[in-house]
mmCIF file of C-alpha atoms in Angstrom:
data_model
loop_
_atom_site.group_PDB
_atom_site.id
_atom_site.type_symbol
_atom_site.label_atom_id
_atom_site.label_comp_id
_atom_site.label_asym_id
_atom_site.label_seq_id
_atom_site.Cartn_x
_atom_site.Cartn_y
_atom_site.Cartn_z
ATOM 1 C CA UNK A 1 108.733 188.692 214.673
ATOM 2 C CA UNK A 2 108.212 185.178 215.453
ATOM 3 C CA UNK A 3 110.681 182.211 214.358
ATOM 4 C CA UNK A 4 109.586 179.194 213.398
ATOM 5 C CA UNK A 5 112.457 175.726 213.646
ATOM 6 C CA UNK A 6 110.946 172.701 212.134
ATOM 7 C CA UNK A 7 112.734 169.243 213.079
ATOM 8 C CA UNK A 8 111.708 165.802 211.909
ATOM 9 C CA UNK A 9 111.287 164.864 208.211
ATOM 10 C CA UNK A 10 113.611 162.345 206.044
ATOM 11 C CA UNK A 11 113.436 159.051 204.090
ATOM 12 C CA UNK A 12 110.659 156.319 204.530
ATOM 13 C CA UNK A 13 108.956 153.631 203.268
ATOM 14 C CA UNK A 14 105.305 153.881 202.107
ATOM 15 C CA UNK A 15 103.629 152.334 205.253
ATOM 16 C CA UNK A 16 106.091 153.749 207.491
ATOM 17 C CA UNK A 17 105.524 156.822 209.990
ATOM 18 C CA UNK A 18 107.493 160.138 210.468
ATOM 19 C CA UNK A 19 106.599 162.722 212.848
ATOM 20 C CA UNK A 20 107.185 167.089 212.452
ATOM 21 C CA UNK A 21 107.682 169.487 214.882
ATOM 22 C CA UNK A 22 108.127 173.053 214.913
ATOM 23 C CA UNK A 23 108.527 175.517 217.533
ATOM 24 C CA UNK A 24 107.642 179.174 217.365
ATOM 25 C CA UNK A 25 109.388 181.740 219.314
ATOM 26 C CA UNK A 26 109.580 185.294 219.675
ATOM 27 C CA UNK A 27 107.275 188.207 220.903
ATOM 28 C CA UNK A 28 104.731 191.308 220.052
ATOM 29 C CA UNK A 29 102.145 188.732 218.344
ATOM 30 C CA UNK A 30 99.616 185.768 220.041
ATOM 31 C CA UNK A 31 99.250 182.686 218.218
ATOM 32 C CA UNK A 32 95.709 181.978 216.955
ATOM 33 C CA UNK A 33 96.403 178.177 214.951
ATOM 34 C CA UNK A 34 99.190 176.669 213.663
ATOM 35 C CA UNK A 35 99.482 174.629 210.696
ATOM 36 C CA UNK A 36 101.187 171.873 208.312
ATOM 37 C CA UNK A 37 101.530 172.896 204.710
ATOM 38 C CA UNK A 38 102.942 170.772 201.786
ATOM 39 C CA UNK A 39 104.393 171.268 198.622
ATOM 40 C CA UNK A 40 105.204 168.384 196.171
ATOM 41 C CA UNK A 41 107.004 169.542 193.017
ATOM 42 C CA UNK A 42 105.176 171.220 189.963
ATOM 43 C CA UNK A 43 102.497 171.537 192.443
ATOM 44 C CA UNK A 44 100.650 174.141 194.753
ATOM 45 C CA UNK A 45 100.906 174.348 198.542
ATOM 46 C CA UNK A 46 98.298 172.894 199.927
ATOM 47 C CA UNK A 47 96.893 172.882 203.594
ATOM 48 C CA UNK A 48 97.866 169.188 205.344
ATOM 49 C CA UNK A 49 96.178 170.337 209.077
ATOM 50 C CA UNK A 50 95.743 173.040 211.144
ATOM 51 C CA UNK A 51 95.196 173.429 215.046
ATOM 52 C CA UNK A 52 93.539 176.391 216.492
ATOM 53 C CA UNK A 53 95.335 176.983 219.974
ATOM 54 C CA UNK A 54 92.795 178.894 221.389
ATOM 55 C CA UNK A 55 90.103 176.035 220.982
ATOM 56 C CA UNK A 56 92.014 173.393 220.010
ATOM 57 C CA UNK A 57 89.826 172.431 217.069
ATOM 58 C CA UNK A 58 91.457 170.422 214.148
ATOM 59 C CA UNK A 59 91.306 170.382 210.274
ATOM 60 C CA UNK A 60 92.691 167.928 208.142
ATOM 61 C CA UNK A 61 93.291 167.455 204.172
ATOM 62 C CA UNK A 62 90.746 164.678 203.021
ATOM 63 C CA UNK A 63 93.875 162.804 201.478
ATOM 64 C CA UNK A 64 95.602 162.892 204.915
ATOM 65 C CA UNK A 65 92.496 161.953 207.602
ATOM 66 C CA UNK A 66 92.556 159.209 209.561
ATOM 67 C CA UNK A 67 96.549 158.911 208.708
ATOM 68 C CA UNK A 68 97.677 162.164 210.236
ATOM 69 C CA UNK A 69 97.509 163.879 213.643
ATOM 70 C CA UNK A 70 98.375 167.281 214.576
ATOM 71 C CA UNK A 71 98.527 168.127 218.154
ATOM 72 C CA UNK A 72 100.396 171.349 219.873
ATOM 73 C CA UNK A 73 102.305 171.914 223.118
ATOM 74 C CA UNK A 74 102.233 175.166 224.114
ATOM 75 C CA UNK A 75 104.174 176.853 221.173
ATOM 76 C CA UNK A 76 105.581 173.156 219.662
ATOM 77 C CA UNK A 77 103.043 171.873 216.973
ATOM 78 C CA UNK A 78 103.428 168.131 216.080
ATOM 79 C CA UNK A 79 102.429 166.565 212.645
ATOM 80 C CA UNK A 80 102.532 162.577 213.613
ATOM 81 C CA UNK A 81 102.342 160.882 210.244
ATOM 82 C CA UNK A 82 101.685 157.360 209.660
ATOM 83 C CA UNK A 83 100.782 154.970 206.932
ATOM 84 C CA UNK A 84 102.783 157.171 204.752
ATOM 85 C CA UNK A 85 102.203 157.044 200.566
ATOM 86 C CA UNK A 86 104.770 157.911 197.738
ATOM 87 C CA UNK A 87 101.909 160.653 197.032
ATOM 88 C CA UNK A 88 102.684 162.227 200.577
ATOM 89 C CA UNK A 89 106.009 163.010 199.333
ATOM 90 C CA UNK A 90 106.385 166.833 199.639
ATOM 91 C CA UNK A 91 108.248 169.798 201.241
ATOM 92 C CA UNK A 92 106.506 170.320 204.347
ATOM 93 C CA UNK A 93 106.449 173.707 205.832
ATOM 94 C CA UNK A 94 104.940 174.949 209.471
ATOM 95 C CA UNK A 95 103.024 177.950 209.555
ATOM 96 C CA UNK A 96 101.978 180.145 212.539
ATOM 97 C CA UNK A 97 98.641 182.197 212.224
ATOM 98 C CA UNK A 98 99.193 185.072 214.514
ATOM 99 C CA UNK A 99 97.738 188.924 216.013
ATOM 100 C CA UNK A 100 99.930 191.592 217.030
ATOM 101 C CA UNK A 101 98.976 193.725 219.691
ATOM 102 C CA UNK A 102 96.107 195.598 217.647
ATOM 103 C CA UNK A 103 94.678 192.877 216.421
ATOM 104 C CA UNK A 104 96.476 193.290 212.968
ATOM 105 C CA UNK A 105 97.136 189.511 211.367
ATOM 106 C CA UNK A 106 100.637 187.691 210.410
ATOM 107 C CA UNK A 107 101.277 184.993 208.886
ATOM 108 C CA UNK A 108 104.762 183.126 209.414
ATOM 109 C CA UNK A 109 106.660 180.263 207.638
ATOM 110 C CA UNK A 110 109.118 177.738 208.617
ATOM 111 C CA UNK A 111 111.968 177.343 205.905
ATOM 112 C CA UNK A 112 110.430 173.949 205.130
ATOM 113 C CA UNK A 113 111.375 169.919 205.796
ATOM 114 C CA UNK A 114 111.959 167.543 202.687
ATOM 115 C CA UNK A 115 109.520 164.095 203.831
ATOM 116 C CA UNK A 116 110.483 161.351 200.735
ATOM 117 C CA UNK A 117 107.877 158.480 201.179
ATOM 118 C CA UNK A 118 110.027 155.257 199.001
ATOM 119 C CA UNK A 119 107.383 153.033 197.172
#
């Protein structure tokens, strides 16, 4: 099993920045990426980034590119978010992409951190 604890989030004004972070714990799987989900309501989740840790490479939303920046510290993956828009408004939610020990893949979920962007 692997537990994820999200931290950051809250109220700010469009223009502002907030930053995520989520650590992962546990044992029996390796992490392959991590990622930043969203969720704004009467919509879908939607990918915001992920980070592969085993080569690092990055993916980003279009909407969020060139505003966002995910990085990751050994299990700890950041979401520094800046120039923030009501639109980014949304439940975000961590998510670790993971193998257990025969390959077999898992995905886990954080229980989610409310980010209200004020107009």
């Amino acid at each position: 099993q692997v537990r994820l604890v999200e931290s950051g989030g809250g109220l700010v004004q469009a223009g502002g920045s907030l930053s995520l972070s989520c650590a992962a714990s546990g044992s029996g799987f390796s992490l392959r990426a991590m990622a930043w989900y969203r969720q704004a309501p009467g919509k879908q989740r939607e990918l915001v980034a992920r980070i592969s840790t085993t080569l690092s490479t990055t993916n980003y939303a279009e909407s969020v590119k060139g505003r966002f920046t995910i990085s990751i510290d050994k299990n700890t993956v950041s979401l520094q978010m800046t120039s923030l828009k009501p639109e980014d408004t949304a439940v975000y939610y961590c998510n670790a992409q993971t193998r257990n020990v025969v390959g077999v893949p898992y995905d886990f979920w954080g229980q989610g951190t409310q980010v209200t962007v004020s107009s």
